Coordinates of C-alpha atoms and ligand atoms in Angstrom, one line a residue:
X7 CA 41.4 -129.1 -106.2
X8 CA 42.1 -125.4 -105.4
X9 CA 39.4 -122.9 -104.7
X10 CA 39.8 -119.3 -103.5
X11 CA 38.2 -117.7 -100.5
X12 CA 38.8 -114.1 -99.3
X13 CA 36.4 -112.9 -96.7
X14 CA 33.4 -114.0 -98.7
X15 CA 31.0 -116.4 -97.0
X16 CA 32.4 -119.9 -97.0
X17 CA 29.1 -121.8 -96.8
X18 CA 29.5 -123.3 -100.2
X19 CA 32.8 -125.0 -99.5
X20 CA 33.1 -128.5 -98.1
X21 CA 36.7 -129.4 -97.4
X22 CA 37.7 -132.9 -98.2
X23 CA 41.1 -134.6 -97.7
X24 CA 43.6 -133.4 -100.2
X25 CA 41.6 -130.3 -101.2
X26 CA 43.4 -127.0 -100.8
X27 CA 41.4 -123.8 -100.4
X28 CA 43.1 -120.5 -101.0
X29 CA 42.7 -117.9 -98.2
X30 CA 43.9 -114.3 -97.9
X31 CA 45.5 -114.1 -101.3
X32 CA 48.6 -116.3 -101.2
X33 CA 47.5 -118.3 -98.1
X34 CA 45.7 -121.6 -98.1
X35 CA 44.3 -124.4 -95.9
X36 CA 44.3 -128.0 -96.8
X37 CA 42.8 -130.9 -94.9
X38 CA 45.5 -133.5 -94.8
X39 CA 44.1 -136.3 -92.6
X40 CA 41.2 -137.4 -90.5
X41 CA 41.0 -140.0 -87.8
X42 CA 37.7 -141.2 -86.5
X43 CA 34.0 -140.5 -87.2
X44 CA 30.9 -139.8 -85.2
X45 CA 30.4 -143.6 -84.9
X46 CA 33.9 -144.2 -83.6
X47 CA 33.4 -141.4 -81.0
X48 CA 30.2 -143.0 -79.8
X49 CA 32.0 -146.4 -79.7
X50 CA 34.8 -144.9 -77.6
X51 CA 32.2 -143.4 -75.2
X52 CA 30.5 -146.8 -74.8
X53 CA 33.8 -148.3 -73.7
X54 CA 33.2 -146.5 -70.5
X55 CA 29.7 -148.1 -70.1
X56 CA 30.6 -151.5 -71.5
X57 CA 27.3 -151.7 -73.4
X58 CA 28.5 -152.8 -76.9
X59 CA 27.5 -151.5 -80.3
X60 CA 24.2 -149.7 -80.8
X61 CA 22.2 -148.4 -83.7
X62 CA 23.0 -145.2 -85.6
X63 CA 20.2 -143.2 -83.9
X64 CA 21.5 -144.3 -80.5
X65 CA 24.9 -142.9 -81.5
X66 CA 23.3 -139.5 -82.4
X67 CA 21.5 -139.3 -79.0
X68 CA 24.7 -140.4 -77.2
X69 CA 26.9 -137.8 -78.9
X70 CA 24.3 -135.1 -78.2
X71 CA 24.3 -136.0 -74.5
X72 CA 28.1 -136.1 -74.4
X73 CA 28.4 -132.6 -75.9
X74 CA 25.6 -131.3 -73.7
X75 CA 27.1 -132.7 -70.5
X76 CA 30.7 -131.7 -71.5
X77 CA 31.7 -135.4 -71.3
X78 CA 34.7 -134.6 -73.5
X79 CA 37.1 -137.6 -73.5
X80 CA 35.5 -139.5 -76.4
X81 CA 36.0 -136.5 -78.7
X82 CA 39.7 -136.7 -78.0
X83 CA 39.8 -140.0 -79.8
X84 CA 39.2 -138.3 -83.2
X85 CA 41.8 -136.1 -84.9
X86 CA 42.2 -133.8 -87.9
X87 CA 45.4 -132.6 -89.6
X88 CA 45.7 -129.5 -91.7
X89 CA 48.4 -128.0 -93.9
X90 CA 48.2 -124.2 -93.5
X91 CA 49.7 -121.2 -95.1
X92 CA 49.0 -118.0 -93.3
X93 CA 50.5 -114.6 -92.4
X94 CA 52.8 -114.7 -89.4
X95 CA 50.4 -112.6 -87.3
X96 CA 47.7 -115.2 -87.9
X97 CA 50.2 -118.0 -87.0
X98 CA 50.9 -116.2 -83.7
X99 CA 47.3 -116.3 -82.7
X100 CA 46.8 -119.8 -83.9
X101 CA 49.8 -121.3 -82.1
X102 CA 48.7 -119.9 -78.8
X103 CA 46.5 -123.1 -78.9
X104 CA 48.8 -125.5 -77.1
X105 CA 46.7 -128.5 -77.6
X106 CA 47.5 -128.6 -81.3
X107 CA 50.8 -130.2 -82.6
X108 CA 52.7 -128.2 -85.1
X109 CA 55.5 -128.6 -87.6
X110 CA 56.4 -125.2 -89.1
X111 CA 58.5 -123.8 -91.9
X112 CA 61.9 -122.6 -90.6
X113 CA 63.2 -119.2 -91.6
X114 CA 66.6 -120.2 -90.1
X115 CA 66.8 -123.1 -92.5
X116 CA 65.2 -121.5 -95.5
X117 CA 64.5 -118.1 -96.8
X118 CA 61.0 -116.7 -96.5
X119 CA 58.5 -118.6 -98.6
X120 CA 58.3 -115.7 -101.1
X121 CA 58.9 -112.0 -101.1
X122 CA 55.2 -111.5 -100.8
X123 CA 53.0 -110.6 -97.9
X124 CA 49.4 -110.4 -97.1
X125 CA 48.2 -106.9 -97.9
X126 CA 44.5 -106.1 -97.5
X127 CA 42.7 -105.0 -100.7
X128 CA 41.6 -101.3 -100.5
X129 CA 38.0 -102.3 -99.6
X130 CA 39.1 -104.7 -96.9
X131 CA 40.6 -102.1 -94.4
X132 CA 38.6 -102.1 -91.2
X133 CA 38.1 -99.4 -88.6
X134 CA 39.0 -99.6 -85.0
X135 CA 36.1 -100.8 -82.9
X136 CA 34.8 -98.3 -80.4
X137 CA 33.5 -100.9 -77.9
X138 CA 36.2 -103.6 -78.2
X139 CA 39.8 -102.3 -77.8
X140 CA 41.1 -105.5 -79.6
X141 CA 38.5 -105.5 -82.4
X142 CA 37.4 -103.9 -85.6
X143 CA 34.1 -102.5 -86.7
X144 CA 33.0 -101.4 -90.2
X145 CA 35.1 -100.5 -93.2
X146 CA 37.5 -97.7 -93.7
X147 CA 35.8 -97.0 -97.0
X148 CA 32.8 -95.9 -95.0
X149 CA 34.7 -92.9 -93.5
X150 CA 37.5 -92.4 -96.0
X151 CA 37.5 -92.2 -99.8
X152 CA 38.6 -95.1 -101.9
X153 CA 41.6 -93.0 -102.9
X154 CA 42.8 -93.1 -99.2
X155 CA 42.1 -96.9 -99.0
X156 CA 44.0 -97.5 -102.2
X157 CA 46.9 -95.3 -101.1
X158 CA 47.1 -97.2 -97.8
X159 CA 47.3 -100.6 -99.7
X160 CA 50.1 -99.2 -101.9
X161 CA 51.9 -97.7 -98.9
X162 CA 51.9 -101.1 -97.1
X163 CA 53.2 -102.7 -100.3
X164 CA 56.1 -100.2 -100.4
X165 CA 57.0 -100.8 -96.8
X166 CA 57.0 -104.6 -97.3
X167 CA 59.2 -104.2 -100.5
X168 CA 61.7 -102.2 -98.5
X169 CA 61.6 -104.8 -95.6
X170 CA 62.4 -107.6 -98.1
X171 CA 65.0 -105.3 -99.8
X172 CA 66.8 -105.1 -96.5
X173 CA 66.5 -108.9 -96.1
X174 CA 67.9 -109.6 -99.6
X175 CA 70.7 -107.1 -99.0
X176 CA 71.7 -108.9 -95.7
X177 CA 71.5 -112.3 -97.4
X178 CA 73.7 -111.1 -100.3
X179 CA 76.3 -109.9 -97.8
X180 CA 76.3 -113.3 -96.2
X181 CA 74.3 -112.6 -93.1
X182 CA 72.8 -115.7 -91.5
X183 CA 69.1 -116.3 -92.4
X184 CA 68.3 -116.6 -88.6
X185 CA 69.3 -112.9 -88.3
X186 CA 68.4 -111.5 -91.7
X187 CA 64.8 -112.5 -91.1
X188 CA 64.5 -109.7 -88.5
X189 CA 63.3 -107.3 -91.1
X190 CA 60.5 -109.6 -92.3
X191 CA 57.1 -108.1 -91.4
X192 CA 54.4 -110.0 -89.6
X193 CA 52.3 -110.0 -92.8
X194 CA 54.8 -112.5 -94.4
X195 CA 53.4 -115.9 -95.1
X196 CA 54.6 -119.0 -93.2
X197 CA 53.3 -122.5 -93.4
X198 CA 52.8 -125.3 -91.0
X199 CA 51.2 -128.7 -90.5
X200 CA 48.9 -128.7 -87.5
X201 CA 47.1 -131.6 -85.9
X202 CA 44.5 -131.5 -83.1
X203 CA 42.0 -133.8 -81.5
X204 CA 38.4 -133.0 -82.0
X205 CA 37.7 -131.9 -78.5
X206 CA 40.4 -129.2 -78.6
X207 CA 39.6 -128.4 -82.3
X208 CA 36.1 -127.5 -81.3
X209 CA 37.5 -125.4 -78.4
X210 CA 39.7 -123.6 -81.0
X211 CA 36.6 -123.0 -83.1
X212 CA 34.7 -121.7 -80.1
X213 CA 37.3 -119.0 -79.8
X214 CA 38.5 -118.3 -83.3
X215 CA 35.2 -118.7 -85.2
X216 CA 33.3 -116.3 -83.0
X217 CA 32.6 -112.7 -83.9
X218 CA 35.3 -111.1 -81.8
X219 CA 38.1 -113.2 -83.2
X220 CA 40.2 -111.4 -85.8
X221 CA 38.7 -111.7 -89.3
X222 CA 42.0 -113.0 -90.8
X223 CA 42.1 -116.1 -88.5
X224 CA 38.3 -116.4 -88.6
X225 CA 38.3 -117.2 -92.3
X226 CA 40.5 -120.2 -91.6
X227 CA 38.4 -121.2 -88.6
X228 CA 35.2 -121.0 -90.8
X229 CA 36.8 -123.5 -93.2
X230 CA 38.0 -125.8 -90.5
X231 CA 34.4 -125.8 -89.2
X232 CA 33.2 -126.8 -92.7
X233 CA 35.7 -129.8 -92.6
X234 CA 34.5 -130.8 -89.1
X235 CA 30.9 -130.6 -90.3
X236 CA 31.7 -132.8 -93.3
X237 CA 33.5 -135.5 -91.3
X238 CA 31.7 -135.3 -87.9
X239 CA 28.2 -134.0 -88.8
X240 CA 26.5 -135.3 -85.6
X241 CA 29.1 -133.9 -83.3
X242 CA 29.2 -130.6 -85.2
X243 CA 25.5 -130.1 -85.0
X244 CA 25.4 -130.9 -81.3
X245 CA 28.3 -128.5 -80.7
X246 CA 26.6 -125.7 -82.6
X247 CA 23.5 -126.3 -80.5
X248 CA 24.9 -126.8 -77.0
X249 CA 28.1 -124.7 -77.2
X250 CA 28.7 -122.4 -80.1
X251 CA 25.3 -120.9 -80.5
X252 CA 24.2 -121.4 -76.9
X253 CA 23.4 -118.3 -74.9
X254 CA 25.2 -117.7 -71.7
X255 CA 23.9 -116.0 -68.6
X256 CA 25.9 -115.3 -65.5
X257 CA 24.4 -116.1 -62.1
X258 CA 23.7 -112.4 -61.5
X259 CA 22.1 -112.0 -64.9
X260 CA 19.9 -115.0 -64.2
X261 CA 18.9 -113.6 -60.9
X262 CA 18.1 -110.2 -62.3
X263 CA 15.8 -111.9 -64.9
X264 CA 14.1 -114.0 -62.2
X265 CA 13.3 -111.0 -60.1
X266 CA 12.3 -109.0 -63.3
X267 CA 15.0 -106.3 -62.6
X268 CA 14.6 -105.1 -66.2
X269 CA 16.8 -102.1 -65.9
X270 CA 19.4 -103.9 -63.8
X271 CA 19.6 -101.2 -61.1
X272 CA 18.9 -103.5 -58.2
X273 CA 21.3 -106.2 -59.3
X274 CA 24.3 -104.5 -60.9
X275 CA 26.6 -102.0 -59.2
X276 CA 29.0 -102.1 -62.1
X277 CA 27.8 -100.0 -65.1
X278 CA 29.6 -102.1 -67.7
X279 CA 28.1 -105.3 -66.3
X280 CA 24.7 -103.7 -66.4
X281 CA 25.1 -102.7 -70.0
X282 CA 26.1 -106.2 -71.0
X283 CA 22.9 -107.4 -69.2
X284 CA 20.7 -104.9 -71.1
X285 CA 22.3 -106.1 -74.3
X286 CA 21.4 -109.7 -73.5
X287 CA 17.8 -108.7 -72.6
X288 CA 17.5 -107.0 -76.0
X289 CA 18.8 -110.1 -77.7
X290 CA 16.2 -112.3 -75.8
X291 CA 13.4 -109.7 -76.3
X292 CA 12.8 -109.6 -72.5
X293 CA 11.7 -106.8 -70.2
X294 CA 10.4 -104.6 -73.1
X295 CA 14.0 -103.3 -73.8
X296 CA 14.3 -102.3 -77.5
Ligands
LIG2 C1 39.5 -112.9 -79.0 C2 40.8 -113.3 -78.3 C3 41.6 -112.4 -77.8 C4 42.9 -112.8 -77.2 N1 43.7 -111.8 -76.8 C5 44.9 -112.1 -76.2 C6 45.8 -111.2 -75.7 O1 45.5 -110.0 -75.7 N2 47.0 -111.6 -75.1 C7 47.3 -112.9 -75.0 O2 48.3 -113.2 -74.5 N3 46.4 -113.8 -75.5 C8 45.3 -113.5 -76.1 N4 44.4 -114.5 -76.6 C9 44.9 -115.9 -76.5 C10 44.1 -116.6 -75.3 O3 44.4 -116.0 -74.1 C11 44.6 -118.1 -75.4 O4 45.9 -118.2 -75.1 C12 44.3 -118.8 -76.7 O5 43.0 -118.5 -77.2 C13 44.4 -120.3 -76.5 O6 43.4 -120.7 -75.7 P1 43.5 -122.0 -74.8 O7 44.6 -121.8 -73.8 O8 42.1 -122.2 -74.2 O9 43.8 -123.1 -75.9 P2 44.7 -124.4 -75.8 O10 46.1 -123.9 -75.5 O11 44.5 -125.2 -77.0 O12 44.3 -125.1 -74.5 C14 43.0 -125.7 -74.5 C15 42.6 -125.9 -73.0 O13 43.5 -126.9 -72.4 C16 43.8 -126.5 -71.1 N5 45.3 -126.1 -71.0 C17 46.2 -126.1 -72.0 N6 47.4 -125.8 -71.6 C18 47.2 -125.7 -70.2 C19 48.1 -125.3 -69.2 N7 49.4 -125.1 -69.4 N8 47.6 -125.3 -68.0 C20 46.4 -125.5 -67.7 N9 45.4 -125.8 -68.6 C21 45.9 -125.9 -69.9 C22 43.0 -125.3 -70.8 O14 41.8 -125.7 -70.3 C23 42.7 -124.7 -72.2 O15 41.5 -123.9 -72.3 C24 43.2 -114.1 -77.2 C25 42.3 -115.1 -77.7 C26 41.1 -114.7 -78.3 C27 40.2 -115.8 -78.8

């Protein structure tokens, strides 16, 4: 089965083995294989206690405790494998995660998958974030007209056509693929098989599913999360509770709250650290900060 996802919410999708979900136009993600289950994770954990098999409800309590206490080994016993097609710039971020195993399409061996790249639709251009130097914030269409957004999309299309024109020209002249590929832009699609154990997969999701991850990798992470939820529902729920949605306070922040230093002037010399603290107070509704 193939279904399409751009940046729309992915809640309605549940990824099952063999299902391919289209992402970012020509990209996709397909769940290839799953090893293990919540029950097998609990069983693996019990090996360290030597207590034998228990009831399902015991498994749920055990998994919750393992996640809460960062007792991670048992989650390394389960694995998931995905087949992914994504732009090269997403691949670069993805493959920084060394605990995955990868087998990737070779542009030395074969020509680029197709002369087609990922180009955002006119309404999908995002503005540079003012607070996060690496991030984006809002839409270009909020500050520029749709004409500008459409022109930008067209302009990227022209640049990519020219890049592939140079590639084609080099290939036609007999240049080696390993060298001809130098003109290929980072928006070109690549594909790879990637496998990861559940402990490190959840770590990947902690980084790539969160708000400050780039939207183009987050859409894949959101789908992986749906697959984890489908195959490891107990682990996933505990991870959401104890890790992903858990709220973190530094030691200084905790101290400031304990001494009711609501404007942070006693505790924080560093203005940026104080601002982060005030943001957290707002989130928690503490100290009367609006
Ligand atoms: C929002 C965001 C912005 C980023 N910006 C940048 C950037 O500007 N520049 C940049 O270079 N990277 C950047 N990264 C990549 C980031 O620094 C990590 O390389 C990437 O997220 C992989 O994380 P990891 O090493 O924890 O994961 P994995 O490689 O999967 O490793 C998982 C864990 O295993 C352990 N581990 C793995 N390998 C080793 C090792 N060799 N030695 C010790 N422990 C190991 C560590 O505990 C690690 O956390 C960014 C990542 C995010 C999410």
